[in-house]
mmCIF file of C-alpha atoms in Angstrom:
data_model
loop_
_atom_site.group_PDB
_atom_site.id
_atom_site.type_symbol
_atom_site.label_atom_id
_atom_site.label_comp_id
_atom_site.label_asym_id
_atom_site.label_seq_id
_atom_site.Cartn_x
_atom_site.Cartn_y
_atom_site.Cartn_z
ATOM 1 C CA UNK A 15 0.792 3.784 1.690
ATOM 2 C CA UNK A 16 -0.541 7.192 3.177
ATOM 3 C CA UNK A 17 -1.845 10.392 2.266
ATOM 4 C CA UNK A 18 -5.217 12.512 1.224
ATOM 5 C CA UNK A 19 -7.316 15.540 1.454
ATOM 6 C CA UNK A 20 -10.812 16.738 1.832
ATOM 7 C CA UNK A 21 -13.263 17.358 -1.305
ATOM 8 C CA UNK A 22 -16.065 19.911 -1.018
ATOM 9 C CA UNK A 23 -19.144 19.170 -2.601
ATOM 10 C CA UNK A 24 -23.121 19.816 -2.140
ATOM 11 C CA UNK A 25 -25.089 17.072 -0.457
ATOM 12 C CA UNK A 26 -28.410 16.536 0.804
ATOM 13 C CA UNK A 27 -28.813 18.127 4.226
ATOM 14 C CA UNK A 28 -29.302 14.427 5.841
ATOM 15 C CA UNK A 29 -26.179 13.298 4.378
ATOM 16 C CA UNK A 30 -24.111 16.064 5.210
ATOM 17 C CA UNK A 31 -25.122 15.773 8.773
ATOM 18 C CA UNK A 32 -24.253 12.205 8.778
ATOM 19 C CA UNK A 33 -21.029 12.876 7.734
ATOM 20 C CA UNK A 34 -20.447 15.687 9.929
ATOM 21 C CA UNK A 35 -21.319 13.590 12.911
ATOM 22 C CA UNK A 36 -18.829 10.788 11.658
ATOM 23 C CA UNK A 37 -16.028 13.073 11.221
ATOM 24 C CA UNK A 38 -16.799 14.733 14.521
ATOM 25 C CA UNK A 39 -16.869 11.367 16.200
ATOM 26 C CA UNK A 40 -13.409 10.606 14.880
ATOM 27 C CA UNK A 41 -11.718 13.887 15.763
ATOM 28 C CA UNK A 42 -13.180 13.229 19.275
ATOM 29 C CA UNK A 43 -12.068 9.869 19.691
ATOM 30 C CA UNK A 44 -8.597 10.876 18.540
ATOM 31 C CA UNK A 45 -8.510 14.206 20.600
ATOM 32 C CA UNK A 46 -5.624 16.858 20.390
ATOM 33 C CA UNK A 47 -2.114 15.445 20.010
ATOM 34 C CA UNK A 48 -0.892 16.858 23.232
ATOM 35 C CA UNK A 49 -4.005 15.187 25.323
ATOM 36 C CA UNK A 50 -3.337 11.713 23.530
ATOM 37 C CA UNK A 51 -2.997 8.756 26.319
ATOM 38 C CA UNK A 52 0.182 6.928 26.099
ATOM 39 C CA UNK A 53 0.713 4.273 23.704
ATOM 40 C CA UNK A 54 0.003 0.877 24.974
ATOM 41 C CA UNK A 55 1.989 -1.754 23.025
ATOM 42 C CA UNK A 56 -0.631 -4.489 21.728
ATOM 43 C CA UNK A 57 -1.957 -6.330 18.737
ATOM 44 C CA UNK A 58 -5.525 -4.907 17.951
ATOM 45 C CA UNK A 59 -7.905 -7.306 16.509
ATOM 46 C CA UNK A 60 -10.376 -5.411 14.204
ATOM 47 C CA UNK A 61 -13.769 -6.446 13.135
ATOM 48 C CA UNK A 62 -14.280 -8.647 10.269
ATOM 49 C CA UNK A 63 -16.584 -10.381 7.768
ATOM 50 C CA UNK A 64 -14.388 -13.009 6.522
ATOM 51 C CA UNK A 65 -13.809 -16.351 7.834
ATOM 52 C CA UNK A 66 -10.777 -17.662 5.734
ATOM 53 C CA UNK A 67 -7.062 -18.481 6.637
ATOM 54 C CA UNK A 68 -3.995 -16.894 5.518
ATOM 55 C CA UNK A 69 -2.979 -17.440 1.895
ATOM 56 C CA UNK A 70 0.603 -18.084 1.146
ATOM 57 C CA UNK A 71 1.946 -16.047 -1.940
ATOM 58 C CA UNK A 72 -1.587 -14.673 -2.561
ATOM 59 C CA UNK A 73 -3.117 -11.225 -1.563
ATOM 60 C CA UNK A 74 -4.914 -11.774 1.717
ATOM 61 C CA UNK A 75 -8.788 -11.199 2.228
ATOM 62 C CA UNK A 76 -8.369 -9.361 5.349
ATOM 63 C CA UNK A 77 -5.760 -6.669 5.701
ATOM 64 C CA UNK A 78 -5.447 -3.058 6.983
ATOM 65 C CA UNK A 79 -4.096 -1.003 3.940
ATOM 66 C CA UNK A 80 -4.273 2.384 5.517
ATOM 67 C CA UNK A 81 -3.990 4.421 8.733
ATOM 68 C CA UNK A 82 -5.985 7.425 9.010
ATOM 69 C CA UNK A 83 -6.083 10.153 11.840
ATOM 70 C CA UNK A 84 -7.217 9.063 15.199
ATOM 71 C CA UNK A 85 -8.960 5.735 15.317
ATOM 72 C CA UNK A 86 -9.700 5.572 11.593
ATOM 73 C CA UNK A 87 -8.181 2.623 9.517
ATOM 74 C CA UNK A 88 -9.116 1.345 6.131
ATOM 75 C CA UNK A 89 -8.718 -1.899 3.977
ATOM 76 C CA UNK A 90 -10.741 -5.080 3.019
ATOM 77 C CA UNK A 91 -12.454 -7.799 4.923
ATOM 78 C CA UNK A 92 -13.971 -10.777 3.523
ATOM 79 C CA UNK A 93 -12.401 -9.633 0.198
ATOM 80 C CA UNK A 94 -14.412 -6.360 0.118
ATOM 81 C CA UNK A 95 -13.818 -2.495 0.812
ATOM 82 C CA UNK A 96 -14.407 -1.599 4.468
ATOM 83 C CA UNK A 97 -13.092 0.717 7.043
ATOM 84 C CA UNK A 98 -12.545 0.764 10.808
ATOM 85 C CA UNK A 99 -13.366 3.226 13.637
ATOM 86 C CA UNK A 100 -11.705 1.552 16.380
ATOM 87 C CA UNK A 101 -12.348 -2.071 15.958
ATOM 88 C CA UNK A 102 -15.603 -1.509 14.594
ATOM 89 C CA UNK A 103 -16.166 -2.300 10.971
ATOM 90 C CA UNK A 104 -17.909 -0.219 8.427
ATOM 91 C CA UNK A 105 -19.081 -1.443 4.954
ATOM 92 C CA UNK A 106 -18.536 0.894 2.040
ATOM 93 C CA UNK A 107 -22.024 1.524 0.394
ATOM 94 C CA UNK A 108 -21.538 -0.551 -2.859
ATOM 95 C CA UNK A 109 -24.116 -2.680 -4.785
ATOM 96 C CA UNK A 110 -24.326 -6.223 -3.311
ATOM 97 C CA UNK A 111 -23.366 -7.786 -6.619
ATOM 98 C CA UNK A 112 -20.211 -5.843 -6.958
ATOM 99 C CA UNK A 113 -17.265 -7.890 -7.166
ATOM 100 C CA UNK A 114 -14.239 -7.984 -4.565
ATOM 101 C CA UNK A 115 -12.444 -4.744 -3.981
ATOM 102 C CA UNK A 116 -10.654 -2.727 -1.257
ATOM 103 C CA UNK A 117 -10.149 0.492 0.490
ATOM 104 C CA UNK A 118 -6.310 1.025 -0.442
ATOM 105 C CA UNK A 119 -5.434 4.584 1.331
ATOM 106 C CA UNK A 120 -6.666 7.231 3.497
ATOM 107 C CA UNK A 121 -5.611 10.847 4.195
ATOM 108 C CA UNK A 122 -5.507 12.917 7.383
ATOM 109 C CA UNK A 123 -8.900 14.690 6.129
ATOM 110 C CA UNK A 124 -10.672 11.131 5.952
ATOM 111 C CA UNK A 125 -10.668 11.031 2.241
ATOM 112 C CA UNK A 126 -10.600 7.379 1.287
ATOM 113 C CA UNK A 127 -9.498 5.867 -2.094
ATOM 114 C CA UNK A 128 -10.536 2.376 -2.841
ATOM 115 C CA UNK A 129 -10.971 -0.125 -5.973
ATOM 116 C CA UNK A 130 -13.521 -2.537 -7.264
ATOM 117 C CA UNK A 131 -11.930 -5.403 -9.107
ATOM 118 C CA UNK A 132 -13.064 -7.347 -12.090
ATOM 119 C CA UNK A 133 -13.802 -6.719 -15.806
ATOM 120 C CA UNK A 134 -15.577 -3.579 -14.946
ATOM 121 C CA UNK A 135 -13.124 -2.666 -12.100
ATOM 122 C CA UNK A 136 -12.679 1.115 -11.185
ATOM 123 C CA UNK A 137 -11.273 3.565 -8.667
ATOM 124 C CA UNK A 138 -13.532 5.427 -6.220
ATOM 125 C CA UNK A 139 -13.085 7.954 -3.260
ATOM 126 C CA UNK A 140 -15.274 7.784 -0.241
ATOM 127 C CA UNK A 141 -15.741 9.591 3.218
ATOM 128 C CA UNK A 142 -17.241 8.103 6.310
ATOM 129 C CA UNK A 143 -20.975 9.080 6.263
ATOM 130 C CA UNK A 144 -21.379 9.431 2.424
ATOM 131 C CA UNK A 145 -24.254 7.636 0.994
ATOM 132 C CA UNK A 146 -22.279 6.550 -2.271
ATOM 133 C CA UNK A 147 -18.840 6.449 -3.482
ATOM 134 C CA UNK A 148 -17.449 8.680 -6.197
ATOM 135 C CA UNK A 149 -16.182 6.719 -9.075
ATOM 136 C CA UNK A 150 -12.902 8.089 -10.734
ATOM 137 C CA UNK A 151 -13.714 8.830 -14.418
ATOM 138 C CA UNK A 152 -11.228 6.930 -16.740
ATOM 139 C CA UNK A 153 -10.101 4.535 -13.906
ATOM 140 C CA UNK A 154 -10.111 0.941 -15.030
ATOM 141 C CA UNK A 155 -8.678 -0.736 -12.083
ATOM 142 C CA UNK A 156 -6.204 -3.830 -12.524
ATOM 143 C CA UNK A 157 -4.070 -3.908 -9.314
ATOM 144 C CA UNK A 158 -3.935 -3.431 -5.667
ATOM 145 C CA UNK A 159 -2.164 -0.183 -5.974
ATOM 146 C CA UNK A 160 -3.294 3.408 -5.571
ATOM 147 C CA UNK A 161 -2.675 6.370 -3.320
ATOM 148 C CA UNK A 162 -4.090 9.552 -1.954
ATOM 149 C CA UNK A 163 -2.185 12.507 -0.353
ATOM 150 C CA UNK A 164 -3.274 15.170 2.171
ATOM 151 C CA UNK A 165 -3.909 17.503 -0.604
ATOM 152 C CA UNK A 166 -6.514 15.194 -2.254
ATOM 153 C CA UNK A 167 -4.576 13.868 -5.362
ATOM 154 C CA UNK A 168 -5.118 10.471 -6.084
ATOM 155 C CA UNK A 169 -2.836 8.513 -8.135
ATOM 156 C CA UNK A 170 -3.005 4.989 -9.852
ATOM 157 C CA UNK A 171 -2.725 3.357 -13.586
ATOM 158 C CA UNK A 172 -5.041 2.415 -16.289
ATOM 159 C CA UNK A 173 -5.068 -0.570 -18.459
ATOM 160 C CA UNK A 174 -3.553 1.071 -21.322
ATOM 161 C CA UNK A 175 -0.427 1.492 -19.392
ATOM 162 C CA UNK A 176 -0.501 5.093 -18.480
ATOM 163 C CA UNK A 177 -0.394 6.321 -14.958
ATOM 164 C CA UNK A 178 -3.054 8.909 -13.792
ATOM 165 C CA UNK A 179 -3.666 11.682 -11.303
ATOM 166 C CA UNK A 180 -6.996 12.615 -10.077
ATOM 167 C CA UNK A 181 -8.143 15.823 -8.053
ATOM 168 C CA UNK A 182 -11.844 16.373 -6.825
ATOM 169 C CA UNK A 183 -12.962 13.499 -9.013
ATOM 170 C CA UNK A 184 -11.439 14.884 -12.132
ATOM 171 C CA UNK A 185 -8.517 13.616 -13.997
ATOM 172 C CA UNK A 186 -5.707 16.552 -13.820
ATOM 173 C CA UNK A 187 -2.622 14.851 -15.263
ATOM 174 C CA UNK A 188 -1.173 11.870 -17.054
ATOM 175 C CA UNK A 189 2.123 10.112 -15.794
ATOM 176 C CA UNK A 190 4.219 9.204 -18.840
ATOM 177 C CA UNK A 191 7.282 6.885 -19.114
ATOM 178 C CA UNK A 192 10.802 8.443 -18.788
ATOM 179 C CA UNK A 193 11.876 10.295 -21.869
ATOM 180 C CA UNK A 194 14.690 7.827 -22.630
ATOM 181 C CA UNK A 195 12.619 4.557 -21.966
ATOM 182 C CA UNK A 196 12.817 1.864 -24.306
ATOM 183 C CA UNK A 197 10.086 1.591 -27.323
ATOM 184 C CA UNK A 198 6.882 -0.239 -26.053
ATOM 185 C CA UNK A 199 8.101 0.538 -22.255
ATOM 186 C CA UNK A 200 4.436 1.049 -20.137
ATOM 187 C CA UNK A 201 3.869 2.008 -16.630
ATOM 188 C CA UNK A 202 3.220 -1.021 -14.764
ATOM 189 C CA UNK A 203 1.950 0.181 -11.446
ATOM 190 C CA UNK A 204 1.753 3.576 -9.636
ATOM 191 C CA UNK A 205 2.018 3.138 -5.950
ATOM 192 C CA UNK A 206 2.423 6.123 -4.080
ATOM 193 C CA UNK A 207 2.317 9.720 -3.512
ATOM 194 C CA UNK A 208 3.670 12.091 -0.756
ATOM 195 C CA UNK A 209 2.489 15.205 0.734
ATOM 196 C CA UNK A 210 4.665 17.312 -1.646
ATOM 197 C CA UNK A 211 3.285 15.513 -4.614
ATOM 198 C CA UNK A 212 6.137 13.273 -5.505
ATOM 199 C CA UNK A 213 4.590 10.226 -7.415
ATOM 200 C CA UNK A 214 6.098 6.775 -7.245
ATOM 201 C CA UNK A 215 5.734 3.768 -9.691
ATOM 202 C CA UNK A 216 7.291 1.187 -12.063
ATOM 203 C CA UNK A 217 7.802 0.871 -15.639
ATOM 204 C CA UNK A 218 7.938 -2.320 -17.558
ATOM 205 C CA UNK A 219 10.270 -2.975 -20.556
ATOM 206 C CA UNK A 220 9.701 -5.567 -22.763
ATOM 207 C CA UNK A 221 11.621 -5.258 -26.226
ATOM 208 C CA UNK A 222 14.475 -6.398 -28.266
ATOM 209 C CA UNK A 223 17.693 -4.682 -29.053
ATOM 210 C CA UNK A 224 17.744 -4.173 -32.715
ATOM 211 C CA UNK A 225 21.763 -4.101 -32.831
ATOM 212 C CA UNK A 226 22.200 -7.109 -30.870
ATOM 213 C CA UNK A 227 19.058 -9.297 -30.864
ATOM 214 C CA UNK A 228 18.937 -9.192 -26.902
ATOM 215 C CA UNK A 229 15.473 -9.492 -25.508
ATOM 216 C CA UNK A 230 15.182 -7.149 -22.387
ATOM 217 C CA UNK A 231 12.348 -7.541 -19.876
ATOM 218 C CA UNK A 232 11.615 -6.606 -16.630
ATOM 219 C CA UNK A 233 10.472 -3.689 -14.033
ATOM 220 C CA UNK A 234 12.311 -0.453 -12.932
ATOM 221 C CA UNK A 235 11.262 2.171 -10.372
ATOM 222 C CA UNK A 236 10.038 5.834 -11.714
ATOM 223 C CA UNK A 237 9.751 8.870 -9.748
ATOM 224 C CA UNK A 238 7.392 11.734 -11.257
ATOM 225 C CA UNK A 239 8.467 14.944 -9.074
ATOM 226 C CA UNK A 240 6.148 17.299 -7.611
ATOM 227 C CA UNK A 241 5.370 20.214 -9.967
ATOM 228 C CA UNK A 242 4.926 18.211 -13.213
ATOM 229 C CA UNK A 243 8.606 17.575 -13.694
ATOM 230 C CA UNK A 244 9.438 14.926 -16.239
ATOM 231 C CA UNK A 245 9.698 11.180 -15.002
ATOM 232 C CA UNK A 246 13.184 9.822 -13.666
ATOM 233 C CA UNK A 247 13.979 6.473 -13.837
ATOM 234 C CA UNK A 248 15.673 5.302 -10.605
ATOM 235 C CA UNK A 249 18.169 2.529 -10.327
ATOM 236 C CA UNK A 250 16.949 -1.022 -10.553
ATOM 237 C CA UNK A 251 17.881 -3.785 -8.199
ATOM 238 C CA UNK A 252 19.174 -6.027 -10.681
ATOM 239 C CA UNK A 253 16.027 -8.102 -10.898
ATOM 240 C CA UNK A 254 12.375 -6.698 -11.164
ATOM 241 C CA UNK A 255 12.181 -3.680 -8.756
ATOM 242 C CA UNK A 256 8.913 -3.227 -7.091
ATOM 243 C CA UNK A 257 8.574 0.141 -5.333
ATOM 244 C CA UNK A 258 5.732 0.228 -2.787
ATOM 245 C CA UNK A 259 5.768 3.628 -0.701
ATOM 246 C CA UNK A 260 7.553 6.873 -0.215
ATOM 247 C CA UNK A 261 7.740 9.147 2.710
ATOM 248 C CA UNK A 262 7.765 12.926 3.088
ATOM 249 C CA UNK A 263 11.701 13.270 2.573
ATOM 250 C CA UNK A 264 11.802 11.158 -0.540
ATOM 251 C CA UNK A 265 12.873 7.836 0.907
ATOM 252 C CA UNK A 266 11.366 4.828 -1.270
ATOM 253 C CA UNK A 267 10.735 1.172 0.247
ATOM 254 C CA UNK A 268 10.081 -1.885 -1.817
ATOM 255 C CA UNK A 269 11.624 -5.188 -2.607
ATOM 256 C CA UNK A 270 13.818 -6.931 -5.411
ATOM 257 C CA UNK A 271 11.747 -9.898 -6.980
ATOM 258 C CA UNK A 272 13.570 -12.724 -8.840
ATOM 259 C CA UNK A 273 10.710 -14.062 -10.782
ATOM 260 C CA UNK A 274 8.880 -17.201 -9.583
ATOM 261 C CA UNK A 275 11.545 -18.328 -7.136
ATOM 262 C CA UNK A 276 9.902 -16.033 -4.698
ATOM 263 C CA UNK A 277 13.148 -14.415 -3.673
ATOM 264 C CA UNK A 278 11.786 -11.039 -2.358
ATOM 265 C CA UNK A 279 14.672 -8.718 -0.955
ATOM 266 C CA UNK A 280 13.715 -5.684 0.913
ATOM 267 C CA UNK A 281 15.126 -2.726 -0.762
ATOM 268 C CA UNK A 282 15.451 1.015 -0.008
ATOM 269 C CA UNK A 283 16.020 4.063 -2.420
ATOM 270 C CA UNK A 284 17.454 7.142 -0.535
ATOM 271 C CA UNK A 285 17.350 10.868 -1.840
ATOM 272 C CA UNK A 286 18.663 12.321 -4.183
ATOM 273 C CA UNK A 287 18.155 8.950 -6.098
ATOM 274 C CA UNK A 288 21.370 9.064 -7.849
ATOM 275 C CA UNK A 289 22.790 5.789 -6.340
ATOM 276 C CA UNK A 290 21.695 2.227 -6.341
ATOM 277 C CA UNK A 291 19.357 0.772 -3.890
ATOM 278 C CA UNK A 292 20.433 -0.545 -0.439
ATOM 279 C CA UNK A 293 19.327 -3.636 1.296
ATOM 280 C CA UNK A 294 18.660 -3.583 4.928
ATOM 281 C CA UNK A 295 18.565 -7.578 4.787
ATOM 282 C CA UNK A 296 16.006 -10.001 5.804
ATOM 283 C CA UNK A 297 14.541 -11.177 8.969
ATOM 284 C CA UNK A 298 16.860 -13.533 10.734
ATOM 285 C CA UNK A 299 14.421 -16.375 10.693
ATOM 286 C CA UNK A 300 13.393 -15.907 6.924
ATOM 287 C CA UNK A 301 15.340 -16.215 3.738
ATOM 288 C CA UNK A 302 13.093 -13.539 2.045
ATOM 289 C CA UNK A 303 11.088 -10.420 2.884
ATOM 290 C CA UNK A 304 9.156 -7.280 1.514
ATOM 291 C CA UNK A 305 8.820 -3.665 2.315
ATOM 292 C CA UNK A 306 5.324 -2.418 1.554
ATOM 293 C CA UNK A 307 5.157 0.820 3.410
ATOM 294 C CA UNK A 308 6.959 3.660 5.118
ATOM 295 C CA UNK A 309 5.715 5.899 7.711
ATOM 296 C CA UNK A 310 5.551 9.617 6.512
ATOM 297 C CA UNK A 311 8.288 11.025 8.949
ATOM 298 C CA UNK A 312 9.628 8.555 11.149
ATOM 299 C CA UNK A 313 11.419 6.359 8.905
ATOM 300 C CA UNK A 314 9.661 2.888 10.151
ATOM 301 C CA UNK A 315 9.379 0.428 6.937
ATOM 302 C CA UNK A 316 7.220 -2.584 7.325
ATOM 303 C CA UNK A 317 6.533 -5.801 5.398
ATOM 304 C CA UNK A 318 6.543 -9.456 5.599
ATOM 305 C CA UNK A 319 9.410 -11.863 6.007
ATOM 306 C CA UNK A 320 8.726 -14.799 3.841
ATOM 307 C CA UNK A 321 9.772 -18.413 2.485
ATOM 308 C CA UNK A 322 9.122 -19.696 -0.761
ATOM 309 C CA UNK A 323 5.583 -21.212 -0.897
ATOM 310 C CA UNK A 324 6.673 -24.879 -1.457
ATOM 311 C CA UNK A 325 9.276 -24.606 1.501
ATOM 312 C CA UNK A 326 7.292 -23.392 4.435
ATOM 313 C CA UNK A 327 9.929 -23.873 7.286
ATOM 314 C CA UNK A 328 8.122 -21.118 9.127
ATOM 315 C CA UNK A 329 4.822 -19.255 8.464
ATOM 316 C CA UNK A 330 5.180 -15.830 7.197
ATOM 317 C CA UNK A 331 5.648 -13.051 9.639
ATOM 318 C CA UNK A 332 4.883 -9.125 9.744
ATOM 319 C CA UNK A 333 8.394 -7.393 9.979
ATOM 320 C CA UNK A 334 9.552 -3.778 10.735
ATOM 321 C CA UNK A 335 12.754 -1.885 9.994
ATOM 322 C CA UNK A 336 13.434 1.275 12.085
ATOM 323 C CA UNK A 337 15.694 2.599 9.675
ATOM 324 C CA UNK A 338 19.241 1.509 11.078
ATOM 325 C CA UNK A 339 20.304 -1.853 12.434
ATOM 326 C CA UNK A 340 18.634 -5.294 11.652
ATOM 327 C CA UNK A 341 15.365 -5.894 10.343
ATOM 328 C CA UNK A 342 12.786 -7.044 13.365
ATOM 329 C CA UNK A 343 10.009 -9.324 13.815
ATOM 330 C CA UNK A 344 6.631 -7.900 15.006
ATOM 331 C CA UNK A 345 4.817 -10.591 17.241
ATOM 332 C CA UNK A 346 2.515 -13.061 15.882
ATOM 333 C CA UNK A 347 -1.287 -13.242 17.155
ATOM 334 C CA UNK A 348 -0.950 -16.809 17.870
ATOM 335 C CA UNK A 349 2.025 -19.280 18.030
ATOM 336 C CA UNK A 350 2.949 -20.876 14.508
ATOM 337 C CA UNK A 351 0.492 -18.612 12.867
ATOM 338 C CA UNK A 352 1.079 -16.309 9.844
ATOM 339 C CA UNK A 353 1.080 -12.646 9.773
ATOM 340 C CA UNK A 354 1.771 -9.780 7.424
ATOM 341 C CA UNK A 355 1.916 -5.793 7.638
ATOM 342 C CA UNK A 356 1.091 -3.359 5.056
ATOM 343 C CA UNK A 357 0.923 0.075 6.452
ATOM 344 C CA UNK A 358 2.534 2.331 8.854
ATOM 345 C CA UNK A 359 1.687 5.714 10.726
ATOM 346 C CA UNK A 360 3.806 8.368 12.511
ATOM 347 C CA UNK A 361 1.998 7.635 15.573
ATOM 348 C CA UNK A 362 3.703 4.164 15.759
ATOM 349 C CA UNK A 363 0.717 2.111 14.453
ATOM 350 C CA UNK A 364 1.240 -0.474 12.007
ATOM 351 C CA UNK A 365 -1.423 -2.267 10.125
ATOM 352 C CA UNK A 366 -1.959 -5.693 8.504
ATOM 353 C CA UNK A 367 -3.437 -9.023 9.091
ATOM 354 C CA UNK A 368 -2.480 -12.099 11.499
ATOM 355 C CA UNK A 369 -4.033 -15.442 11.925
ATOM 356 C CA UNK A 370 -5.513 -16.503 15.381
ATOM 357 C CA UNK A 371 -4.891 -19.715 17.108
ATOM 358 C CA UNK A 372 -7.714 -21.357 14.927
ATOM 359 C CA UNK A 373 -5.787 -20.286 11.833
ATOM 360 C CA UNK A 374 -8.593 -17.883 11.173
ATOM 361 C CA UNK A 375 -7.088 -14.577 9.378
ATOM 362 C CA UNK A 376 -8.015 -11.475 11.334
ATOM 363 C CA UNK A 377 -7.385 -7.500 10.190
ATOM 364 C CA UNK A 378 -5.058 -6.319 13.035
ATOM 365 C CA UNK A 379 -3.297 -3.016 14.162
ATOM 366 C CA UNK A 380 0.104 -3.215 16.153
ATOM 367 C CA UNK A 381 0.217 -0.173 18.363
ATOM 368 C CA UNK A 382 3.418 1.170 19.603
ATOM 369 C CA UNK A 383 4.657 -1.427 17.059
ATOM 370 C CA UNK A 384 8.463 -0.422 17.469
ATOM 371 C CA UNK A 385 8.412 -1.188 21.159
ATOM 372 C CA UNK A 386 6.821 -4.629 20.291
ATOM 373 C CA UNK A 387 9.467 -5.392 17.378
ATOM 374 C CA UNK A 388 12.253 -7.880 18.135
ATOM 375 C CA UNK A 389 15.051 -9.619 17.051
ATOM 376 C CA UNK A 390 14.369 -13.143 16.585
ATOM 377 C CA UNK A 391 16.931 -15.771 17.640
#
């Protein structure tokens, strides 16, 4: 996921100076685009506070979930919200008793959106150098999905089944189900927002057709157009349709999921979204896979190639699709160890996680990822 913006608020002088220095450091490290050094393909291992391994079929305790400007990235380590400048890890200032959480996205201005999980879970925004997070009013976090765009709009959902948009720490819009949705339909997830303000998510229906007694249950993609237009239901894939991210042109990526069979199939919805999803295929070595993110403007989609957890012929592997041709593999950090990809940037970086030779999971960034990607034999 990609996006975000900058919020102006009064701070104590020391906190303001600290934040300014932190952001200045990031800008200096990044430098002007024209002066940036040539990209060197490699797997960059980031600092971590966890010591566990890869969890097949479960969310990972180590993961780079968002890629900011310069050397800034965000995610989780040891199951807690963290960000990195280069390879250096920084903890988000939360109470030590805070349950697990993550930083889920970051925009070009350095505004991060994160979540605290658990019964008292909530969403928050944060900037490098701030003394504390800013809790988003009315948020009641229930899943690992939220996003922020470069204008500073944050999107997610609450436990009542309603999608929400926040700006400058205030709720500014409710995201409702499409007008023709079946009775009892609710918003299942809100997963992305692009620079224009198009918002992406899923609705879940669970009802009985009165005329036939047929029971219908499942998810389908929903797009809320920028400018406050009504929700549009997009073509479902035939099973549960999990849309994960959208780019500046409106291309949408995600996957088809056939329930507990773990039959994940990467899927793409293309503007003007009047037709069905397309399926680029899976990595040649794996029967299933997902797309978790798409770069803002370069049409690079990334995710994870999978087997059923009970039939692990090969470990999971991070994958990349350049928009045409076959789905490609990203190199593993160590032979026969698992990896996964969850974020993509226009400068060629892909963020995710990979296990080292000892089986310990590490947050990683593939630089010049498309140059490293290959078609496995």
